[in-house]
XYZ file of C-alpha atoms in Angstrom:
396
model
C 0.000 0.000 0.000
C 1.408 3.353 -1.007
C 1.284 5.822 1.841
C 3.024 9.118 2.503
C 1.078 10.434 5.492
C 2.188 11.581 8.903
C 4.533 9.790 11.274
C 1.599 9.396 13.636
C -0.385 7.472 11.056
C 2.604 5.291 10.261
C 2.829 4.442 13.935
C -0.853 3.539 13.883
C -0.019 1.003 11.206
C 2.751 -0.407 13.356
C 0.448 -0.633 16.368
C -1.996 -2.737 14.396
C 0.650 -4.901 12.785
C 2.184 -5.663 16.169
C -0.823 -7.890 16.828
C 0.210 -10.203 14.018
C 3.988 -9.943 14.109
C 5.808 -10.414 17.438
C 8.898 -8.566 16.203
C 6.774 -5.505 15.479
C 5.194 -5.810 18.913
C 8.649 -5.835 20.494
C 9.538 -2.712 18.530
C 6.388 -0.990 19.764
C 7.285 -1.848 23.362
C 10.630 -0.111 22.985
C 9.131 3.092 21.612
C 8.545 6.002 24.013
C 4.900 6.145 25.077
C 4.472 9.689 23.775
C 5.375 8.549 20.248
C 2.941 5.655 20.041
C -0.153 6.318 17.984
C -2.631 4.717 20.378
C -4.027 6.172 23.572
C -1.881 5.263 26.601
C -3.415 6.963 29.664
C -4.324 4.623 32.513
C -7.941 4.539 33.673
C -10.034 3.422 36.633
C -8.272 1.786 39.553
C -5.235 1.060 37.363
C -4.399 4.770 37.480
C -3.624 4.563 41.205
C -2.480 0.986 41.847
C 1.218 0.160 42.031
C 2.605 -2.632 39.846
C 3.069 -4.831 42.892
C -0.658 -4.619 43.608
C -1.773 -5.775 40.173
C -3.453 -9.101 39.508
C -2.831 -10.884 36.215
C -5.893 -9.160 34.768
C -4.635 -5.818 36.014
C -1.247 -6.413 34.401
C -2.817 -7.533 31.126
C -5.197 -4.592 30.875
C -2.472 -2.121 31.806
C -0.278 -3.521 29.031
C -3.121 -3.158 26.514
C -3.886 0.395 27.635
C -0.250 1.407 27.279
C 0.210 -0.173 23.862
C 2.502 -2.937 25.111
C 0.120 -5.830 24.399
C -2.529 -6.564 21.816
C -6.200 -5.909 22.467
C -7.042 -8.673 20.000
C -6.952 -12.456 20.384
C -7.716 -14.527 17.283
C -6.819 -17.969 18.612
C -8.100 -18.683 22.142
C -10.966 -21.139 22.559
C -13.018 -22.676 25.338
C -12.902 -26.460 25.322
C -14.695 -28.958 27.549
C -17.333 -26.485 28.718
C -19.212 -27.745 31.764
C -22.980 -28.077 31.614
C -24.911 -24.932 32.436
C -26.213 -24.886 35.989
C -23.709 -27.400 37.335
C -21.283 -26.753 40.215
C -18.409 -27.212 37.758
C -19.726 -24.413 35.552
C -20.294 -22.182 38.574
C -16.633 -22.538 39.568
C -15.474 -20.991 36.279
C -16.512 -17.357 35.867
C -16.308 -17.681 32.084
C -18.448 -20.820 31.787
C -21.852 -19.130 31.753
C -20.501 -16.497 29.373
C -19.804 -19.198 26.802
C -23.515 -20.019 26.739
C -24.416 -16.331 26.547
C -21.944 -15.642 23.732
C -23.240 -18.609 21.741
C -26.838 -17.395 22.124
C -25.813 -13.919 21.035
C -23.933 -15.097 17.973
C -26.909 -17.140 16.748
C -29.026 -13.985 16.794
C -26.417 -11.818 15.061
C -25.810 -13.443 11.653
C -28.171 -13.780 8.682
C -28.354 -16.358 5.907
C -25.883 -14.409 3.744
C -23.232 -14.823 6.436
C -23.229 -11.090 7.135
C -23.844 -9.678 10.599
C -27.245 -8.116 11.128
C -29.036 -5.369 13.035
C -28.727 -7.255 16.325
C -24.934 -7.273 15.962
C -24.794 -3.656 14.814
C -27.097 -2.578 17.621
C -25.008 -4.443 20.191
C -21.813 -2.724 19.030
C -23.488 0.685 19.106
C -24.984 0.009 22.538
C -21.537 -0.902 23.849
C -20.233 2.450 22.603
C -23.131 4.408 24.064
C -23.097 2.783 27.500
C -19.347 3.177 28.016
C -19.116 6.494 26.180
C -21.200 8.377 28.738
C -18.038 8.661 30.870
C -15.576 11.529 30.636
C -12.904 12.969 32.888
C -14.903 16.195 33.119
C -18.136 14.563 34.308
C -16.669 11.653 36.303
C -17.350 9.742 38.483
C -20.746 9.159 36.865
C -21.320 7.225 33.652
C -19.254 4.649 31.845
C -19.707 0.932 31.234
C -22.206 0.405 34.041
C -25.345 -0.776 32.240
C -27.219 2.452 32.919
C -28.210 2.941 29.279
C -30.584 0.004 29.783
C -31.093 0.010 33.553
C -31.915 3.730 33.776
C -34.154 3.597 30.713
C -31.886 5.863 28.674
C -32.562 3.807 25.537
C -36.075 5.180 25.527
C -35.552 8.676 26.950
C -32.466 10.102 25.221
C -32.493 11.161 21.579
C -28.888 10.087 20.975
C -30.034 6.519 21.643
C -32.683 6.576 18.934
C -32.569 3.230 17.153
C -31.240 1.317 20.166
C -34.658 0.376 21.519
C -34.703 -3.065 19.878
C -31.258 -4.100 21.121
C -32.015 -2.750 24.597
C -35.133 -4.919 24.643
C -33.054 -7.894 23.531
C -30.487 -7.214 26.267
C -33.275 -7.222 28.848
C -34.427 -10.604 27.549
C -30.923 -12.065 27.746
C -30.435 -10.559 31.192
C -33.666 -12.080 32.494
C -32.611 -15.424 31.038
C -29.194 -15.417 32.712
C -29.441 -13.150 35.782
C -29.726 -16.175 38.073
C -26.067 -16.828 37.229
C -24.950 -13.523 38.799
C -24.129 -11.688 35.595
C -24.409 -7.899 35.320
C -26.093 -5.827 32.645
C -22.871 -3.832 32.285
C -20.940 -6.976 31.348
C -23.770 -8.234 29.149
C -23.689 -5.033 27.088
C -19.930 -5.113 26.562
C -19.866 -8.837 25.829
C -22.637 -8.202 23.310
C -20.540 -5.522 21.619
C -17.560 -7.854 21.298
C -19.634 -10.808 20.100
C -21.300 -8.448 17.617
C -17.915 -7.324 16.319
C -16.532 -10.799 15.666
C -19.901 -12.018 14.346
C -19.239 -9.688 11.407
C -16.867 -11.314 8.891
C -13.306 -9.967 9.318
C -14.249 -8.471 12.704
C -11.569 -8.865 15.401
C -11.923 -10.873 18.601
C -11.562 -8.014 21.069
C -10.213 -9.129 24.432
C -13.167 -9.318 26.794
C -13.289 -8.867 30.566
C -16.155 -9.384 33.022
C -16.777 -8.120 36.541
C -18.272 -4.651 35.993
C -20.772 -3.264 38.486
C -24.266 -2.181 37.488
C -25.836 1.210 38.071
C -29.395 2.396 37.522
C -28.370 6.015 38.124
C -28.753 8.070 34.930
C -25.403 8.826 33.331
C -24.128 12.346 32.573
C -25.483 13.859 29.378
C -23.558 15.482 26.550
C -20.827 12.840 26.206
C -22.115 10.947 23.149
C -20.930 12.157 19.715
C -23.306 13.208 16.951
C -23.043 12.309 13.243
C -23.188 16.065 12.618
C -20.189 16.943 14.832
C -17.063 18.540 13.400
C -13.513 17.319 13.953
C -12.719 19.821 16.729
C -15.644 18.695 18.853
C -15.050 14.994 18.236
C -11.342 15.116 19.019
C -12.008 17.106 22.193
C -14.881 14.839 23.249
C -12.791 11.679 22.918
C -9.692 13.222 24.485
C -11.867 13.747 27.563
C -12.407 9.965 27.503
C -8.600 9.339 27.358
C -8.880 8.412 23.659
C -6.622 10.358 21.305
C -7.252 11.346 17.685
C -5.749 8.163 16.220
C -7.830 6.042 18.574
C -10.938 7.959 17.540
C -10.266 7.199 13.866
C -9.902 3.500 14.657
C -13.148 3.389 16.643
C -15.347 5.131 14.063
C -14.441 2.353 11.641
C -17.245 0.385 13.290
C -19.420 2.332 10.833
C -18.121 -0.146 8.246
C -20.968 -2.550 9.002
C -23.684 0.065 9.455
C -26.942 1.033 7.771
C -28.354 4.393 8.819
C -32.010 4.946 9.602
C -32.476 8.209 11.479
C -29.842 10.692 10.263
C -31.789 10.929 7.000
C -35.096 9.014 7.305
C -35.716 9.395 3.570
C -32.689 7.159 3.005
C -33.371 4.715 5.817
C -31.524 1.452 5.269
C -28.698 2.927 3.216
C -25.285 1.524 4.216
C -22.179 3.494 5.136
C -20.058 1.516 2.687
C -20.463 -1.072 -0.064
C -20.123 -4.053 2.274
C -22.694 -3.606 5.061
C -22.495 -6.388 7.605
C -18.802 -7.006 6.862
C -16.078 -5.564 9.108
C -13.731 -4.392 6.367
C -11.878 -1.205 5.447
C -14.058 -0.220 2.481
C -15.623 2.375 4.765
C -12.404 4.392 5.078
C -11.806 4.518 1.337
C -15.402 5.214 0.369
C -15.785 8.165 2.735
C -12.918 9.706 0.749
C -14.287 8.611 -2.633
C -16.375 11.327 -4.353
C -17.858 8.768 -6.751
C -18.961 6.140 -4.242
C -22.091 4.151 -5.234
C -25.355 6.084 -4.974
C -26.656 4.414 -1.834
C -23.477 4.760 0.230
C -24.390 7.230 2.976
C -21.721 9.442 4.550
C -21.952 11.006 8.005
C -20.714 14.582 8.168
C -18.659 13.600 11.219
C -16.808 10.933 9.217
C -16.138 13.314 6.337
C -14.754 15.851 8.817
C -12.362 13.350 10.395
C -11.204 12.034 7.028
C -10.191 15.558 5.976
C -8.798 17.045 9.192
C -4.994 17.313 9.355
C -4.942 15.698 12.820
C -6.760 12.562 11.686
C -6.486 12.267 7.891
C -3.123 10.481 7.965
C -4.385 7.663 10.152
C -7.644 7.563 8.186
C -5.721 6.981 4.941
C -3.528 4.374 6.628
C -6.596 2.161 7.091
C -7.701 2.392 3.440
C -7.552 -0.777 1.335
C -6.927 -4.422 2.149
C -3.503 -3.538 3.541
C -5.217 -1.522 6.243
C -7.317 -4.416 7.578
C -4.762 -5.850 10.015
C -3.625 -2.466 11.318
C -7.222 -1.337 11.776
C -8.341 -4.537 13.535
C -5.395 -4.232 15.904
C -5.894 -0.531 16.560
C -9.657 -0.880 17.009
C -9.259 -3.755 19.458
C -6.889 -1.896 21.748
C -9.044 1.218 21.744
C -12.235 -0.735 22.352
C -10.737 -2.505 25.368
C -10.119 0.996 26.733
C -13.600 2.235 25.861
C -15.271 -0.832 27.380
C -13.607 -0.124 30.731
C -14.324 3.599 31.037
C -15.847 4.394 34.417
C -14.905 0.948 35.762
C -13.011 1.189 39.035
C -12.461 -2.497 39.766
C -10.512 -3.501 36.659
C -7.910 -5.239 38.812
C -10.589 -7.625 40.115
C -12.041 -8.562 36.735
C -11.696 -11.828 34.806
C -10.706 -12.231 31.173
C -13.184 -14.360 29.208
C -12.054 -13.756 25.627
C -12.041 -17.513 25.084
C -15.863 -17.577 25.007
C -16.069 -15.429 21.856
C -16.992 -16.964 18.490
C -14.088 -17.734 16.155
C -12.511 -15.102 13.932
C -13.651 -15.139 10.274
C -10.639 -13.985 8.211
C -12.242 -13.981 4.738
C -15.672 -13.443 3.227
C -17.320 -13.447 -0.195
C -20.881 -12.174 -0.559
C -23.105 -14.950 -1.947
C -25.397 -12.331 -3.518
C -22.861 -9.858 -4.919
C -24.771 -9.107 -8.183
C -27.925 -8.253 -6.238
C -25.944 -6.245 -3.674
C -24.265 -4.263 -6.454
C -27.650 -3.591 -8.040
C -28.974 -2.289 -4.730
C -25.947 -0.070 -4.086
C -26.085 1.574 -7.498
C -29.818 2.209 -7.508
C -31.033 5.359 -5.772
C -34.608 4.107 -5.596
C -35.389 4.754 -1.934
C -38.500 2.583 -2.194
C -36.394 -0.593 -2.078
C -37.477 -1.300 1.473
C -37.500 -5.072 0.958
C -33.841 -5.140 -0.052
C -32.859 -2.737 2.750
C -34.610 -4.985 5.259
C -32.903 -8.065 3.874
C -29.532 -6.360 4.298
C -30.402 -5.279 7.833
C -31.149 -8.897 8.657
C -27.818 -10.056 7.244
C -29.789 -11.981 4.636
C -29.362 -12.510 0.909
C -30.873 -9.825 -1.301
C -33.404 -10.780 -3.915
C -35.542 -8.849 -6.371
C -38.275 -11.442 -6.833
């Protein structure tokens, strides 16, 4: 991939590649923290604990937060899972989460093999629950389940479109609450299952042990698709996420179909491969001649053009950007998923319960998908709905 952008963006590439190549990871460890592209500020209880006080989870999360370890795990698996409800399962914190993750994955993929609205909603809900935290408004907010438990899905305009996934989370919670899970963990596990349920989506390292809160979270901390670069960069800096980390996180729009930013174009995707976690999104935001139905948020256009973020944005364009983006996204999402959590040191890693990584994907209905993307007939509600369900498109 030809690239002549900033040093910062080049470092973003290296941060992502370190996940796949140990030598690159060693190089990243040796680099001064201030020169790494990713966010490195410690959060929660890890900001005050000494190294000698850290558990293995505390050490692992600290390493991820400081760019010294990968936030992605493509290989772990959970074998010989004990039967649900048995004493053996109860002894392993992760056991019940294997059953939950399997249930989630079944609901998140359609017959085309693409992830669907349940997966997309789960990822967005994970962002919105954790993203209510900021240094300015702390200690309230963060990954505490309050988006669902305080009824914010239904009462806050920025959560428009999350009502269905919030309802689904309540159903899963009622099904599994007897096993001492929390809504906060359920939301973040849902986001990570939703990510890897999308073809090419990374297996983001997943931790459980968050505490629930039904206290409404602070308002004004969730970004808008109409925000400019200045506001977005400032908003995320207040969450300990720098400009490069912000660019990596907004790539989750790769799988999206918008419904409420422009209701007249409800169902239009944000790139040509909705339901697939690829880098087409980054290139097509920049492309003035993208297919007719590709919808672009003003916030994404602003970030793609701003001098502080455009270099990293371009670094993720094309197939060569997939590995770097997956790696960068994973590390930043581990951070996001732990905002407002003050017992990180006491948590348990359960990444092994996630579905397997899907490294390649070919759309089984590419001719029909191409027809949909290049037709600006907004009346194609059947095809939009099929895409939202992760299902094959047909024009019968």
